[in-house]
Short mmCIF file of C-alpha atoms in Angstrom, two decimals:
data_model
loop_
_atom_site.label_atom_id
_atom_site.label_comp_id
_atom_site.label_asym_id
_atom_site.label_seq_id
_atom_site.Cartn_x
_atom_site.Cartn_y
_atom_site.Cartn_z
CA UNK S 616 203.94 -25.18 89.90
CA UNK S 617 207.38 -26.45 88.90
CA UNK S 618 206.64 -27.94 85.45
CA UNK S 619 209.69 -29.39 83.96
CA UNK S 620 212.65 -29.45 86.21
CA UNK S 621 216.16 -30.33 85.29
CA UNK S 622 219.55 -30.76 87.27
CA UNK S 623 222.03 -29.61 87.21
CA UNK S 624 221.94 -26.24 85.63
CA UNK S 625 225.45 -26.24 84.67
CA UNK S 626 228.43 -28.58 84.66
CA UNK S 627 231.92 -28.57 83.52
CA UNK S 628 233.48 -32.35 82.38
CA UNK S 629 236.66 -33.42 81.75
CA UNK S 630 236.98 -35.92 78.74
CA UNK S 631 236.02 -39.42 79.64
CA UNK S 632 234.04 -38.70 82.69
CA UNK S 633 230.53 -39.72 82.98
CA UNK S 634 227.32 -38.03 84.29
CA UNK S 635 223.49 -37.89 84.18
CA UNK S 636 221.40 -35.49 83.76
CA UNK S 637 217.97 -35.37 85.83
CA UNK S 638 214.65 -34.46 84.46
CA UNK S 639 211.17 -34.66 86.22
CA UNK S 640 207.88 -33.17 85.41
CA UNK S 641 205.00 -32.74 87.70
CA UNK S 642 202.09 -32.60 84.97
CA UNK S 643 201.24 -35.94 84.70
CA UNK S 644 202.66 -35.95 80.75
CA UNK S 645 203.15 -39.21 79.01
CA UNK S 646 205.74 -38.12 76.71
CA UNK S 647 209.22 -36.62 77.55
CA UNK S 648 211.96 -35.51 75.45
CA UNK S 649 215.96 -34.89 75.50
CA UNK S 650 217.39 -32.25 72.70
CA UNK S 651 220.66 -30.68 72.42
CA UNK S 652 221.04 -26.97 70.99
CA UNK S 653 224.49 -25.95 69.58
CA UNK S 654 224.74 -22.59 67.82
CA UNK S 655 223.43 -22.55 64.26
CA UNK S 656 221.81 -26.08 64.87
CA UNK S 657 218.40 -25.41 66.17
CA UNK S 658 217.52 -27.95 68.76
CA UNK S 659 217.95 -31.70 67.72
CA UNK S 660 216.25 -34.44 69.26
CA UNK S 661 218.73 -36.89 71.34
CA UNK S 662 216.08 -39.76 72.93
CA UNK S 663 212.52 -39.48 73.50
CA UNK S 664 209.90 -41.84 75.50
CA UNK S 665 206.70 -41.58 74.65
CA UNK S 666 205.41 -43.42 77.81
CA UNK S 667 206.83 -44.84 80.92
CA UNK S 668 208.92 -47.90 80.09
CA UNK S 669 209.57 -46.93 76.67
CA UNK S 670 212.33 -45.05 74.94
CA UNK S 671 213.36 -44.28 71.22
CA UNK S 672 216.26 -42.85 69.60
CA UNK S 673 216.15 -39.44 68.03
CA UNK S 674 218.35 -37.51 65.65
CA UNK S 675 221.55 -37.33 67.52
CA UNK S 676 221.56 -40.75 69.70
CA UNK S 677 225.29 -41.54 69.78
CA UNK S 678 227.03 -40.98 73.06
CA UNK S 679 224.12 -41.20 75.43
CA UNK S 680 221.72 -43.29 76.69
CA UNK S 681 218.36 -42.88 78.56
CA UNK S 682 216.08 -44.42 81.22
CA UNK S 683 212.20 -43.72 81.90
CA UNK S 684 212.71 -44.17 85.40
CA UNK S 685 208.70 -43.56 85.79
CA UNK S 686 206.50 -41.12 84.54
CA UNK S 687 207.51 -38.41 86.02
CA UNK S 688 211.34 -38.65 85.53
CA UNK S 689 213.50 -39.04 82.08
CA UNK S 690 217.18 -39.18 82.48
CA UNK S 691 220.19 -38.59 79.97
CA UNK S 692 223.51 -40.16 80.61
CA UNK S 693 226.80 -39.52 79.13
CA UNK S 694 228.85 -42.71 79.74
CA UNK S 695 232.34 -40.91 78.26
CA UNK S 696 231.73 -37.41 77.78
CA UNK S 697 233.56 -36.11 74.77
CA UNK S 698 234.25 -32.42 73.61
CA UNK S 699 231.71 -32.62 70.84
CA UNK S 700 228.91 -32.81 73.51
CA UNK S 701 229.50 -29.63 74.81
CA UNK S 702 226.22 -28.20 74.26
CA UNK S 703 222.93 -26.96 76.09
CA UNK S 704 220.52 -29.67 76.69
CA UNK S 705 216.96 -29.16 77.24
CA UNK S 706 214.38 -31.91 78.76
CA UNK S 707 210.58 -31.16 77.38
CA UNK S 708 207.21 -32.87 78.20
CA UNK S 709 203.75 -33.13 76.51
CA UNK S 710 200.59 -34.42 77.59
CA UNK S 711 197.97 -36.27 75.52
CA UNK S 712 197.12 -35.44 72.00
CA UNK S 713 198.89 -32.88 70.38
CA UNK S 714 199.41 -30.53 72.73
CA UNK S 715 202.23 -27.77 73.40
CA UNK S 716 205.67 -28.67 75.19
CA UNK S 717 207.04 -27.62 77.99
CA UNK S 718 210.75 -27.15 78.68
CA UNK S 719 213.01 -27.57 81.51
CA UNK S 720 215.64 -24.56 81.94
CA UNK S 721 218.60 -26.25 80.21
CA UNK S 722 221.83 -27.72 81.61
CA UNK S 723 224.77 -25.96 80.06
CA UNK S 724 227.82 -28.73 79.75
CA UNK S 725 230.96 -28.12 78.81
CA UNK S 726 233.58 -30.79 78.13
CA UNK S 727 236.94 -29.69 78.38
CA UNK F 1246 213.57 -37.20 58.96
CA UNK F 1247 210.70 -34.80 58.09
CA UNK F 1248 212.15 -31.16 57.75
CA UNK F 1249 210.91 -28.00 59.03
CA UNK F 1250 212.77 -25.14 57.42
CA UNK F 1251 212.73 -21.71 58.36
CA UNK F 1252 214.60 -18.22 57.03
CA UNK F 1253 217.33 -18.07 60.05
CA UNK F 1254 217.57 -14.18 59.30
CA UNK F 1255 218.55 -12.17 61.41
CA UNK F 1256 215.46 -9.90 60.54
CA UNK F 1257 216.23 -6.28 61.93
CA UNK F 1258 213.34 -3.86 62.00
CA UNK F 1259 212.43 -0.81 63.53
CA UNK F 1260 210.33 -0.18 66.36
CA UNK F 1261 206.69 -0.20 65.20
CA UNK F 1262 207.37 -2.17 62.09
CA UNK F 1263 205.47 -5.27 60.99
CA UNK F 1264 207.30 -8.03 60.24
CA UNK F 1265 206.42 -11.84 58.89
CA UNK F 1266 208.27 -15.19 59.25
CA UNK F 1267 207.30 -18.29 57.05
CA UNK F 1268 208.09 -21.78 57.93
CA UNK F 1269 207.53 -24.74 55.66
CA UNK F 1270 207.21 -28.43 56.71
CA UNK F 1271 207.62 -31.45 54.62
CA UNK F 1272 205.29 -33.85 56.28
CA UNK F 1273 201.82 -33.57 54.69
CA UNK F 1274 200.42 -35.86 57.59
CA UNK F 1275 201.47 -33.24 60.30
CA UNK F 1276 198.94 -32.69 62.78
CA UNK F 1277 199.64 -29.53 64.90
CA UNK F 1278 201.59 -26.49 64.53
CA UNK F 1279 202.89 -24.41 67.23
CA UNK F 1280 205.31 -21.10 67.16
CA UNK F 1281 207.82 -20.66 70.34
CA UNK F 1282 209.71 -17.93 71.31
CA UNK F 1283 213.52 -18.48 72.53
CA UNK F 1284 215.52 -15.94 74.24
CA UNK F 1285 219.40 -16.05 74.27
CA UNK F 1286 219.38 -19.78 74.59
CA UNK F 1287 217.01 -20.07 77.07
CA UNK F 1288 214.41 -22.60 77.04
CA UNK F 1289 211.87 -22.34 74.29
CA UNK F 1290 208.51 -20.84 75.22
CA UNK F 1291 205.15 -21.39 73.42
CA UNK F 1292 203.75 -18.05 71.80
CA UNK F 1293 200.98 -19.08 70.29
CA UNK F 1294 199.51 -22.54 68.47
CA UNK F 1295 198.51 -22.26 64.83
CA UNK F 1296 194.96 -23.25 63.96
CA UNK F 1297 193.64 -24.10 60.35
CA UNK F 1298 191.34 -21.08 60.82
CA UNK F 1299 194.12 -18.74 61.64
CA UNK F 1300 194.45 -17.09 64.87
CA UNK F 1301 195.30 -14.06 66.33
CA UNK F 1302 196.76 -12.93 70.22
CA UNK F 1303 197.16 -9.10 70.38
CA UNK F 1304 199.95 -7.92 68.01
CA UNK F 1305 200.59 -11.37 67.22
CA UNK F 1306 198.69 -13.81 63.97
CA UNK F 1307 199.34 -16.96 63.02
CA UNK F 1308 198.31 -18.50 59.87
CA UNK F 1309 198.34 -21.94 58.55
CA UNK F 1310 198.17 -23.25 54.67
CA UNK F 1311 197.95 -26.93 54.44
CA UNK F 1312 197.79 -26.91 50.79
CA UNK F 1313 201.08 -25.29 50.45
CA UNK F 1314 202.38 -26.75 53.90
CA UNK F 1315 203.52 -23.83 55.46
CA UNK F 1316 203.03 -21.76 58.62
CA UNK F 1317 203.38 -17.71 59.40
CA UNK F 1318 203.57 -15.78 62.23
CA UNK F 1319 202.79 -11.80 61.56
CA UNK F 1320 203.84 -9.19 64.19
CA UNK F 1321 202.15 -5.99 64.42
CA UNK F 1322 204.00 -2.68 66.19
CA UNK F 1323 207.25 -4.42 66.86
CA UNK F 1324 208.42 -3.93 70.19
CA UNK F 1325 211.95 -3.94 71.53
CA UNK F 1326 211.13 -6.89 74.08
CA UNK F 1327 209.90 -8.62 70.82
CA UNK F 1328 213.25 -9.25 69.72
CA UNK F 1329 214.08 -13.15 70.29
CA UNK F 1330 214.56 -16.12 68.25
CA UNK F 1331 211.34 -17.74 66.77
CA UNK F 1332 210.78 -21.24 66.42
CA UNK F 1333 208.54 -22.66 64.19
CA UNK F 1334 207.17 -26.23 65.52
CA UNK F 1335 205.11 -29.27 63.80
CA UNK F 1336 203.57 -32.20 65.93
CA UNK F 1337 203.62 -35.20 63.79
CA UNK F 1338 202.33 -38.42 64.06
CA UNK F 1339 203.83 -41.08 66.25
CA UNK F 1340 207.51 -40.88 65.54
CA UNK F 1341 209.60 -37.69 65.71
CA UNK F 1342 207.22 -35.41 67.30
CA UNK F 1343 207.97 -31.77 67.70
CA UNK F 1344 209.72 -31.22 64.79
CA UNK F 1345 211.70 -27.93 65.41
CA UNK F 1346 213.12 -25.61 62.87
CA UNK F 1347 216.11 -23.92 63.36
CA UNK F 1348 214.41 -20.27 64.23
CA UNK F 1349 214.48 -17.32 62.75
CA UNK F 1350 216.14 -14.61 64.96
CA UNK F 1351 214.68 -11.11 65.23
CA UNK F 1352 216.21 -7.91 66.19
CA UNK F 1353 213.90 -5.12 66.82
CA UNK F 1354 215.89 -1.37 66.85
CA UNK F 1355 215.14 1.71 68.44
#
């Protein structure tokens, strides 16, 4: 039972490079989320998708774009990476109603 | 944005001690509440949901006080393996669902 799968687990980028973080869930969940976590800052919401075909900005969306490709997949794109985007990124999903969130294992991104 | 506040700690306690964490939330319309555990910046994992009547799971007890808008987590007979960061999570209505607190760090020492 895979749950939420994120790729890659680690990535080093040079400033200005682009990349896409992939996330897929196999639990038939409607809602999916992208968070970043920095030391002392807790989890901050970047974007979320309440259902297939919809996306909304969270607390810190600048510098990111997302795509809800289908119900299973929610990708996060950095068009031009900056050192301030060095962080740990978590994807999460929730089912119908007020249910618990399941997280991917995280992507540790370093921008140099 | 609605706030979820936690004391960041760290809480340093000896094995066997009882420790309690509180978390306050600002949105009175919040629907559901959870405690998550996070180890060394790994992914957060659900510790327990928090129900209006309070609930217990082994050494862990969670309480909700809607009037004062806080939830609590009590850990009895602390183990070394309880050392982690504990995240308070409030699920609001549509909008910023899964509103996370910044976490409370617990270190249980021998």
